[in-house]
PDB file of C-alpha atoms and ligand atoms in Angstrom:
ATOM      1  CA  UNK X  82     115.319  96.046  61.271  1.00  0.00           C
ATOM      2  CA  UNK X  83     117.349  93.500  60.124  1.00  0.00           C
ATOM      3  CA  UNK X  84     120.953  92.589  61.442  1.00  0.00           C
ATOM      4  CA  UNK X  85     123.065  95.428  62.204  1.00  0.00           C
ATOM      5  CA  UNK X  86     126.918  95.791  62.885  1.00  0.00           C
ATOM      6  CA  UNK X  87     128.188  94.973  66.483  1.00  0.00           C
ATOM      7  CA  UNK X  88     131.752  95.803  65.799  1.00  0.00           C
ATOM      8  CA  UNK X  89     132.602  93.639  62.878  1.00  0.00           C
ATOM      9  CA  UNK X  90     130.124  91.235  63.736  1.00  0.00           C
ATOM     10  CA  UNK X  91     126.461  91.782  62.320  1.00  0.00           C
ATOM     11  CA  UNK X  92     123.839  90.549  64.910  1.00  0.00           C
ATOM     12  CA  UNK X  93     120.125  91.355  65.882  1.00  0.00           C
ATOM     13  CA  UNK X  94     119.217  95.174  66.792  1.00  0.00           C
ATOM     14  CA  UNK X  95     118.689  93.774  70.354  1.00  0.00           C
ATOM     15  CA  UNK X  96     121.664  92.220  70.756  1.00  0.00           C
ATOM     16  CA  UNK X  97     123.443  95.037  69.825  1.00  0.00           C
ATOM     17  CA  UNK X  98     121.480  97.570  72.274  1.00  0.00           C
ATOM     18  CA  UNK X  99     122.430  94.850  74.956  1.00  0.00           C
ATOM     19  CA  UNK X 100     126.272  94.327  74.274  1.00  0.00           C
ATOM     20  CA  UNK X 101     126.951  98.134  73.769  1.00  0.00           C
ATOM     21  CA  UNK X 102     124.845  98.567  77.275  1.00  0.00           C
ATOM     22  CA  UNK X 103     127.546  95.732  78.363  1.00  0.00           C
ATOM     23  CA  UNK X 104     130.726  97.715  76.615  1.00  0.00           C
ATOM     24  CA  UNK X 105     129.766 100.858  78.413  1.00  0.00           C
ATOM     25  CA  UNK X 106     128.694  99.581  81.926  1.00  0.00           C
ATOM     26  CA  UNK X 107     132.305  97.646  82.129  1.00  0.00           C
ATOM     27  CA  UNK X 108     134.351 100.663  80.757  1.00  0.00           C
ATOM     28  CA  UNK X 109     132.738 103.249  82.458  1.00  0.00           C
ATOM     29  CA  UNK X 110     134.900 103.706  85.770  1.00  0.00           C
ATOM     30  CA  UNK X 111     137.791 103.717  83.544  1.00  0.00           C
ATOM     31  CA  UNK X 112     136.281 105.710  80.521  1.00  0.00           C
ATOM     32  CA  UNK X 113     138.047 109.302  80.953  1.00  0.00           C
ATOM     33  CA  UNK X 114     141.368 107.999  81.416  1.00  0.00           C
ATOM     34  CA  UNK X 115     141.296 105.509  78.849  1.00  0.00           C
ATOM     35  CA  UNK X 116     139.971 108.528  76.605  1.00  0.00           C
ATOM     36  CA  UNK X 117     143.385 110.143  77.639  1.00  0.00           C
ATOM     37  CA  UNK X 118     145.357 107.314  77.357  1.00  0.00           C
ATOM     38  CA  UNK X 119     144.216 106.136  73.793  1.00  0.00           C
ATOM     39  CA  UNK X 120     144.086 109.809  72.195  1.00  0.00           C
ATOM     40  CA  UNK X 121     147.009 111.396  73.841  1.00  0.00           C
ATOM     41  CA  UNK X 122     144.759 113.720  75.253  1.00  0.00           C
ATOM     42  CA  UNK X 123     143.464 115.020  72.028  1.00  0.00           C
ATOM     43  CA  UNK X 124     140.112 114.488  72.518  1.00  0.00           C
ATOM     44  CA  UNK X 125     139.988 117.222  74.946  1.00  0.00           C
ATOM     45  CA  UNK X 126     140.839 119.769  72.231  1.00  0.00           C
ATOM     46  CA  UNK X 127     138.166 117.938  69.888  1.00  0.00           C
ATOM     47  CA  UNK X 128     135.516 118.458  72.743  1.00  0.00           C
ATOM     48  CA  UNK X 129     136.292 122.280  73.379  1.00  0.00           C
ATOM     49  CA  UNK X 130     136.421 122.715  69.425  1.00  0.00           C
ATOM     50  CA  UNK X 131     132.880 121.141  68.969  1.00  0.00           C
ATOM     51  CA  UNK X 132     131.676 123.078  71.610  1.00  0.00           C
ATOM     52  CA  UNK X 133     133.046 126.172  70.199  1.00  0.00           C
ATOM     53  CA  UNK X 134     131.394 125.818  66.965  1.00  0.00           C
ATOM     54  CA  UNK X 135     127.888 125.035  68.861  1.00  0.00           C
ATOM     55  CA  UNK X 136     128.096 128.448  70.347  1.00  0.00           C
ATOM     56  CA  UNK X 137     126.087 128.163  73.425  1.00  0.00           C
ATOM     57  CA  UNK X 138     124.464 131.127  74.849  1.00  0.00           C
ATOM     58  CA  UNK X 139     123.301 131.801  78.354  1.00  0.00           C
ATOM     59  CA  UNK X 140     119.550 130.708  78.912  1.00  0.00           C
ATOM     60  CA  UNK X 141     119.714 128.236  75.846  1.00  0.00           C
ATOM     61  CA  UNK X 142     118.092 124.361  76.763  1.00  0.00           C
ATOM     62  CA  UNK X 143     120.431 122.128  74.836  1.00  0.00           C
ATOM     63  CA  UNK X 144     120.540 118.282  74.943  1.00  0.00           C
ATOM     64  CA  UNK X 145     123.554 116.607  75.427  1.00  0.00           C
ATOM     65  CA  UNK X 146     122.464 113.204  74.244  1.00  0.00           C
ATOM     66  CA  UNK X 147     125.032 109.972  74.903  1.00  0.00           C
ATOM     67  CA  UNK X 148     126.465 112.339  77.438  1.00  0.00           C
ATOM     68  CA  UNK X 149     128.071 109.684  79.087  1.00  0.00           C
ATOM     69  CA  UNK X 150     130.309 110.924  81.795  1.00  0.00           C
ATOM     70  CA  UNK X 151     129.869 114.598  81.227  1.00  0.00           C
ATOM     71  CA  UNK X 152     132.596 115.995  79.023  1.00  0.00           C
ATOM     72  CA  UNK X 153     130.543 117.903  77.035  1.00  0.00           C
ATOM     73  CA  UNK X 154     127.880 119.202  79.258  1.00  0.00           C
ATOM     74  CA  UNK X 155     130.488 120.344  81.489  1.00  0.00           C
ATOM     75  CA  UNK X 156     132.070 122.597  78.654  1.00  0.00           C
ATOM     76  CA  UNK X 157     128.245 123.482  77.878  1.00  0.00           C
ATOM     77  CA  UNK X 158     127.475 124.563  80.899  1.00  0.00           C
ATOM     78  CA  UNK X 159     130.426 127.351  80.989  1.00  0.00           C
ATOM     79  CA  UNK X 160     128.162 129.302  78.656  1.00  0.00           C
ATOM     80  CA  UNK X 161     124.882 129.444  81.039  1.00  0.00           C
ATOM     81  CA  UNK X 162     123.032 127.353  78.727  1.00  0.00           C
ATOM     82  CA  UNK X 163     120.700 124.815  80.688  1.00  0.00           C
ATOM     83  CA  UNK X 164     122.028 121.423  79.868  1.00  0.00           C
ATOM     84  CA  UNK X 165     120.517 117.691  80.080  1.00  0.00           C
ATOM     85  CA  UNK X 166     122.945 115.040  79.964  1.00  0.00           C
ATOM     86  CA  UNK X 167     120.825 112.163  78.829  1.00  0.00           C
ATOM     87  CA  UNK X 168     122.311 108.460  78.339  1.00  0.00           C
ATOM     88  CA  UNK X 169     120.940 104.788  78.138  1.00  0.00           C
ATOM     89  CA  UNK X 170     123.720 103.741  80.317  1.00  0.00           C
ATOM     90  CA  UNK X 171     123.113 104.149  84.366  1.00  0.00           C
ATOM     91  CA  UNK X 172     126.878 103.539  85.287  1.00  0.00           C
ATOM     92  CA  UNK X 173     128.054 105.982  82.796  1.00  0.00           C
ATOM     93  CA  UNK X 174     125.756 108.793  83.928  1.00  0.00           C
ATOM     94  CA  UNK X 175     126.703 108.069  87.658  1.00  0.00           C
ATOM     95  CA  UNK X 176     130.138 108.458  87.095  1.00  0.00           C
ATOM     96  CA  UNK X 177     129.854 111.698  85.363  1.00  0.00           C
ATOM     97  CA  UNK X 178     127.167 112.736  88.165  1.00  0.00           C
ATOM     98  CA  UNK X 179     129.928 112.261  90.672  1.00  0.00           C
ATOM     99  CA  UNK X 180     132.716 113.943  88.280  1.00  0.00           C
ATOM    100  CA  UNK X 181     130.285 117.032  88.249  1.00  0.00           C
ATOM    101  CA  UNK X 182     129.847 116.770  92.056  1.00  0.00           C
ATOM    102  CA  UNK X 183     133.655 117.174  92.524  1.00  0.00           C
ATOM    103  CA  UNK X 184     133.892 120.098  90.171  1.00  0.00           C
ATOM    104  CA  UNK X 185     131.103 121.653  91.890  1.00  0.00           C
ATOM    105  CA  UNK X 186     129.020 121.613  88.763  1.00  0.00           C
ATOM    106  CA  UNK X 187     125.212 121.662  90.281  1.00  0.00           C
ATOM    107  CA  UNK X 188     123.351 122.932  87.324  1.00  0.00           C
ATOM    108  CA  UNK X 189     122.678 120.006  85.284  1.00  0.00           C
ATOM    109  CA  UNK X 190     120.169 117.974  84.574  1.00  0.00           C
ATOM    110  CA  UNK X 191     120.801 114.147  84.304  1.00  0.00           C
ATOM    111  CA  UNK X 192     118.272 111.682  82.553  1.00  0.00           C
ATOM    112  CA  UNK X 193     118.560 107.874  81.573  1.00  0.00           C
ATOM    113  CA  UNK X 194     117.233 107.930  78.091  1.00  0.00           C
ATOM    114  CA  UNK X 195     117.645 105.804  74.893  1.00  0.00           C
ATOM    115  CA  UNK X 196     118.276 108.341  71.612  1.00  0.00           C
ATOM    116  CA  UNK X 197     115.905 106.331  69.598  1.00  0.00           C
ATOM    117  CA  UNK X 198     113.003 107.002  71.665  1.00  0.00           C
ATOM    118  CA  UNK X 199     112.831 110.484  73.977  1.00  0.00           C
ATOM    119  CA  UNK X 200     110.608 110.860  76.592  1.00  0.00           C
ATOM    120  CA  UNK X 201     110.834 114.722  75.628  1.00  0.00           C
ATOM    121  CA  UNK X 202     107.992 116.782  73.862  1.00  0.00           C
ATOM    122  CA  UNK X 203     108.205 117.904  70.503  1.00  0.00           C
ATOM    123  CA  UNK X 204     110.309 120.964  70.134  1.00  0.00           C
ATOM    124  CA  UNK X 205     111.801 120.761  73.613  1.00  0.00           C
ATOM    125  CA  UNK X 206     115.381 122.110  72.970  1.00  0.00           C
ATOM    126  CA  UNK X 207     117.602 124.973  71.508  1.00  0.00           C
ATOM    127  CA  UNK X 208     120.184 122.886  70.440  1.00  0.00           C
ATOM    128  CA  UNK X 209     121.343 118.822  70.464  1.00  0.00           C
ATOM    129  CA  UNK X 210     124.903 117.561  70.875  1.00  0.00           C
ATOM    130  CA  UNK X 211     126.199 114.036  70.324  1.00  0.00           C
ATOM    131  CA  UNK X 212     129.525 113.345  70.638  1.00  0.00           C
ATOM    132  CA  UNK X 213     131.308 109.839  70.064  1.00  0.00           C
ATOM    133  CA  UNK X 214     127.754 108.632  71.063  1.00  0.00           C
ATOM    134  CA  UNK X 215     125.865 108.146  67.363  1.00  0.00           C
ATOM    135  CA  UNK X 216     128.131 105.057  66.094  1.00  0.00           C
ATOM    136  CA  UNK X 217     127.078 103.047  69.292  1.00  0.00           C
ATOM    137  CA  UNK X 218     123.174 103.522  68.741  1.00  0.00           C
ATOM    138  CA  UNK X 219     121.508 100.503  66.849  1.00  0.00           C
ATOM    139  CA  UNK X 220     119.021 102.427  64.859  1.00  0.00           C
ATOM    140  CA  UNK X 221     120.988 105.801  63.973  1.00  0.00           C
ATOM    141  CA  UNK X 222     117.864 106.619  61.422  1.00  0.00           C
ATOM    142  CA  UNK X 223     115.513 106.681  64.489  1.00  0.00           C
ATOM    143  CA  UNK X 224     117.870 108.466  66.767  1.00  0.00           C
ATOM    144  CA  UNK X 225     118.468 111.567  64.062  1.00  0.00           C
ATOM    145  CA  UNK X 226     114.594 111.989  63.629  1.00  0.00           C
ATOM    146  CA  UNK X 227     114.072 112.002  67.239  1.00  0.00           C
ATOM    147  CA  UNK X 228     116.959 114.992  67.262  1.00  0.00           C
ATOM    148  CA  UNK X 229     115.018 116.470  64.788  1.00  0.00           C
ATOM    149  CA  UNK X 230     111.755 116.138  67.038  1.00  0.00           C
ATOM    150  CA  UNK X 231     112.649 117.067  69.993  1.00  0.00           C
ATOM    151  CA  UNK X 232     114.398 120.500  68.106  1.00  0.00           C
ATOM    152  CA  UNK X 233     112.695 123.835  68.414  1.00  0.00           C
ATOM    153  CA  UNK X 234     112.608 125.462  65.209  1.00  0.00           C
ATOM    154  CA  UNK X 235     115.868 127.289  64.212  1.00  0.00           C
ATOM    155  CA  UNK X 236     117.476 124.661  66.509  1.00  0.00           C
ATOM    156  CA  UNK X 237     120.634 122.883  65.956  1.00  0.00           C
ATOM    157  CA  UNK X 238     121.978 119.583  65.643  1.00  0.00           C
ATOM    158  CA  UNK X 239     125.708 118.809  66.259  1.00  0.00           C
ATOM    159  CA  UNK X 240     127.620 115.756  66.247  1.00  0.00           C
ATOM    160  CA  UNK X 241     131.151 114.780  66.952  1.00  0.00           C
ATOM    161  CA  UNK X 242     131.866 111.339  65.835  1.00  0.00           C
ATOM    162  CA  UNK X 243     135.128 109.258  64.584  1.00  0.00           C
ATOM    163  CA  UNK X 244     135.029 109.193  60.524  1.00  0.00           C
ATOM    164  CA  UNK X 245     137.452 108.036  57.977  1.00  0.00           C
ATOM    165  CA  UNK X 246     141.134 109.617  57.958  1.00  0.00           C
ATOM    166  CA  UNK X 247     141.474 110.843  54.222  1.00  0.00           C
ATOM    167  CA  UNK X 248     145.138 112.450  54.420  1.00  0.00           C
ATOM    168  CA  UNK X 249     147.283 109.852  52.446  1.00  0.00           C
ATOM    169  CA  UNK X 250     149.848 107.974  54.332  1.00  0.00           C
ATOM    170  CA  UNK X 251     148.010 108.660  57.848  1.00  0.00           C
ATOM    171  CA  UNK X 252     145.008 106.295  57.220  1.00  0.00           C
ATOM    172  CA  UNK X 253     147.581 103.255  57.165  1.00  0.00           C
ATOM    173  CA  UNK X 254     149.437 104.683  60.460  1.00  0.00           C
ATOM    174  CA  UNK X 255     145.985 105.108  62.417  1.00  0.00           C
ATOM    175  CA  UNK X 256     144.494 101.922  60.900  1.00  0.00           C
ATOM    176  CA  UNK X 257     147.638  99.851  62.738  1.00  0.00           C
ATOM    177  CA  UNK X 258     147.611 102.341  65.501  1.00  0.00           C
ATOM    178  CA  UNK X 259     144.185 101.479  66.602  1.00  0.00           C
ATOM    179  CA  UNK X 260     143.382  97.660  65.686  1.00  0.00           C
ATOM    180  CA  UNK X 261     146.952  96.944  67.537  1.00  0.00           C
ATOM    181  CA  UNK X 262     147.674  99.623  70.206  1.00  0.00           C
ATOM    182  CA  UNK X 263     144.141 100.588  71.562  1.00  0.00           C
ATOM    183  CA  UNK X 264     142.562  96.906  72.541  1.00  0.00           C
ATOM    184  CA  UNK X 265     146.230  96.524  74.225  1.00  0.00           C
ATOM    185  CA  UNK X 266     145.515  99.904  75.964  1.00  0.00           C
ATOM    186  CA  UNK X 267     142.394  98.368  77.205  1.00  0.00           C
ATOM    187  CA  UNK X 268     143.626  94.964  78.228  1.00  0.00           C
ATOM    188  CA  UNK X 269     146.299  96.720  80.307  1.00  0.00           C
ATOM    189  CA  UNK X 270     144.972  99.277  81.480  1.00  0.00           C
ATOM    190  CA  UNK X 271     140.960  98.758  81.891  1.00  0.00           C
ATOM    191  CA  UNK X 272     142.105  94.753  81.929  1.00  0.00           C
ATOM    192  CA  UNK X 273     139.341  94.867  79.169  1.00  0.00           C
ATOM    193  CA  UNK X 274     140.519  94.099  75.746  1.00  0.00           C
ATOM    194  CA  UNK X 275     136.905  93.038  74.078  1.00  0.00           C
ATOM    195  CA  UNK X 276     135.448  96.265  75.004  1.00  0.00           C
ATOM    196  CA  UNK X 277     138.265  98.229  73.179  1.00  0.00           C
ATOM    197  CA  UNK X 278     138.083  95.987  70.261  1.00  0.00           C
ATOM    198  CA  UNK X 279     134.753  96.736  69.992  1.00  0.00           C
ATOM    199  CA  UNK X 280     135.433 100.604  70.007  1.00  0.00           C
ATOM    200  CA  UNK X 281     137.622 100.189  67.290  1.00  0.00           C
ATOM    201  CA  UNK X 282     135.596  98.205  65.195  1.00  0.00           C
ATOM    202  CA  UNK X 283     132.359 100.277  65.657  1.00  0.00           C
ATOM    203  CA  UNK X 284     134.934 103.320  64.237  1.00  0.00           C
ATOM    204  CA  UNK X 285     135.476 101.474  61.137  1.00  0.00           C
ATOM    205  CA  UNK X 286     131.693 100.348  60.303  1.00  0.00           C
ATOM    206  CA  UNK X 287     130.548 103.698  60.758  1.00  0.00           C
ATOM    207  CA  UNK X 288     129.441 105.527  57.629  1.00  0.00           C
ATOM    208  CA  UNK X 289     132.042 107.760  55.859  1.00  0.00           C
ATOM    209  CA  UNK X 290     131.770 111.544  55.887  1.00  0.00           C
ATOM    210  CA  UNK X 291     129.666 112.189  53.222  1.00  0.00           C
ATOM    211  CA  UNK X 292     127.019 108.914  53.761  1.00  0.00           C
ATOM    212  CA  UNK X 293     126.880 110.027  56.905  1.00  0.00           C
ATOM    213  CA  UNK X 294     125.873 113.533  56.195  1.00  0.00           C
ATOM    214  CA  UNK X 295     123.480 112.358  53.739  1.00  0.00           C
ATOM    215  CA  UNK X 296     121.299 110.645  56.331  1.00  0.00           C
ATOM    216  CA  UNK X 297     121.416 113.780  58.675  1.00  0.00           C
ATOM    217  CA  UNK X 298     119.726 115.253  55.382  1.00  0.00           C
ATOM    218  CA  UNK X 299     117.264 112.480  54.985  1.00  0.00           C
ATOM    219  CA  UNK X 300     116.255 113.041  58.878  1.00  0.00           C
ATOM    220  CA  UNK X 301     114.930 116.335  57.908  1.00  0.00           C
ATOM    221  CA  UNK X 302     117.638 118.666  58.902  1.00  0.00           C
ATOM    222  CA  UNK X 303     118.965 121.640  56.627  1.00  0.00           C
ATOM    223  CA  UNK X 304     122.235 123.137  55.834  1.00  0.00           C
ATOM    224  CA  UNK X 305     124.144 120.101  56.793  1.00  0.00           C
ATOM    225  CA  UNK X 306     127.769 120.584  56.866  1.00  0.00           C
ATOM    226  CA  UNK X 307     130.822 118.707  57.975  1.00  0.00           C
ATOM    227  CA  UNK X 308     134.469 119.689  59.252  1.00  0.00           C
ATOM    228  CA  UNK X 309     136.898 117.207  59.376  1.00  0.00           C
ATOM    229  CA  UNK X 310     139.677 117.588  62.199  1.00  0.00           C
ATOM    230  CA  UNK X 311     142.781 115.877  62.550  1.00  0.00           C
ATOM    231  CA  UNK X 312     142.499 114.868  58.181  1.00  0.00           C
ATOM    232  CA  UNK X 313     138.897 113.293  58.962  1.00  0.00           C
ATOM    233  CA  UNK X 314     139.946 110.888  61.675  1.00  0.00           C
ATOM    234  CA  UNK X 315     137.270 112.750  63.643  1.00  0.00           C
ATOM    235  CA  UNK X 316     134.267 114.860  62.031  1.00  0.00           C
ATOM    236  CA  UNK X 317     131.817 117.932  63.352  1.00  0.00           C
ATOM    237  CA  UNK X 318     128.688 117.298  61.517  1.00  0.00           C
ATOM    238  CA  UNK X 319     125.833 120.017  61.744  1.00  0.00           C
ATOM    239  CA  UNK X 320     122.579 120.791  60.875  1.00  0.00           C
ATOM    240  CA  UNK X 321     119.714 123.194  61.146  1.00  0.00           C
ATOM    241  CA  UNK X 322     115.869 122.627  61.829  1.00  0.00           C
ATOM    242  CA  UNK X 323     113.677 125.008  59.970  1.00  0.00           C
TER     243      UNK X 323
HETATM  244  N1  SAM B 616     129.550 112.002  74.472  1.00  0.00           N
HETATM  245  C1  SAM B 616     130.504 111.215  75.953  1.00  0.00           C
HETATM  246  C2  SAM B 616     131.987 111.511  75.508  1.00  0.00           C
HETATM  247  O1  SAM B 616     132.197 112.491  74.326  1.00  0.00           O
HETATM  248  O2  SAM B 616     132.856 111.336  76.384  1.00  0.00           O
HETATM  249  C3  SAM B 616     130.155 110.118  76.026  1.00  0.00           C
HETATM  250  C4  SAM B 616     130.699 108.901  74.791  1.00  0.00           C
HETATM  251  S1  SAM B 616     130.545 107.264  74.918  1.00  0.00           S
HETATM  252  C5  SAM B 616     132.109 106.381  73.662  1.00  0.00           C
HETATM  253  C6  SAM B 616     129.202 106.366  73.886  1.00  0.00           C
HETATM  254  C7  SAM B 616     128.111 106.747  74.972  1.00  0.00           C
HETATM  255  O3  SAM B 616     126.708 106.453  74.126  1.00  0.00           O
HETATM  256  C8  SAM B 616     127.767 105.736  76.121  1.00  0.00           C
HETATM  257  O4  SAM B 616     127.616 106.479  77.535  1.00  0.00           O
HETATM  258  C9  SAM B 616     127.059 104.723  76.180  1.00  0.00           C
HETATM  259  O5  SAM B 616     126.043 104.449  77.052  1.00  0.00           O
HETATM  260  C10 SAM B 616     126.186 106.154  74.933  1.00  0.00           C
HETATM  261  N2  SAM B 616     124.554 105.321  74.315  1.00  0.00           N
HETATM  262  C11 SAM B 616     124.584 104.338  73.434  1.00  0.00           C
HETATM  263  N3  SAM B 616     123.583 103.706  72.780  1.00  0.00           N
HETATM  264  C12 SAM B 616     122.732 104.759  73.074  1.00  0.00           C
HETATM  265  C13 SAM B 616     121.417 104.890  72.905  1.00  0.00           C
HETATM  266  N4  SAM B 616     120.573 104.206  72.275  1.00  0.00           N
HETATM  267  N5  SAM B 616     120.900 106.378  73.322  1.00  0.00           N
HETATM  268  C14 SAM B 616     121.824 106.930  74.497  1.00  0.00           C
HETATM  269  N6  SAM B 616     122.945 106.905  74.536  1.00  0.00           N
HETATM  270  C15 SAM B 616     123.561 105.694  74.370  1.00  0.00           C
END
């Protein structure tokens, strides 16, 4: 693999994985507060909408990849599905375990895993979710192939990720907000401007909705579709393993 993007920089793949690890180890303790501040609480609605679209059912086994501090898994678990929260970063998982304990949620499975090379056998899960995770993965095609591999036939793939707003006028406002306000919130609240600058830059570098849809199709998924949220600032991509 050639160089990959780390924010606006192009770096060797191993360096991206290492530096993304550094970002999430650094932001883990303030991650949930920062999400509320940066999105004015909207991430909660996007995540709930995402899980409604997934329609989890009791008895299903679901892998929440890049699950971090557990927001998606907590919502899925309400359905009675068995959720495995997997993430490459031990600090994010630790915050997630503590949050789950505080909420009295004790039926989640937690696993430290790299989305590009999962340790789960073929055809293990009924559904695979990844929320605000895929743009941080170094080899996105490898992660999509792994998602396909670990799903059962008939399994579904759901991805929630920032994308590119298309509403006229809104894009400029959104760009200005994310380039200036988000790193400042990072600086004053989380005392970490660089990590929040990376998060904004990584959103800019992530493929547009149609391009990402084509990548999901190329990794073997069928009936791939995309649902824009907030004029495409965020998008839900989904597909089926058939
Ligand atoms: N899904 C959670 C949410 O919506 O709040 C967390 C999203 S957080 C922005 C991105 C997560 O992706 C981090 O926890 C990070 O450790 C994880 N991540 C980055 N690269 C990964 C990889 N290769 N494999 C698994 N997780 C990864």
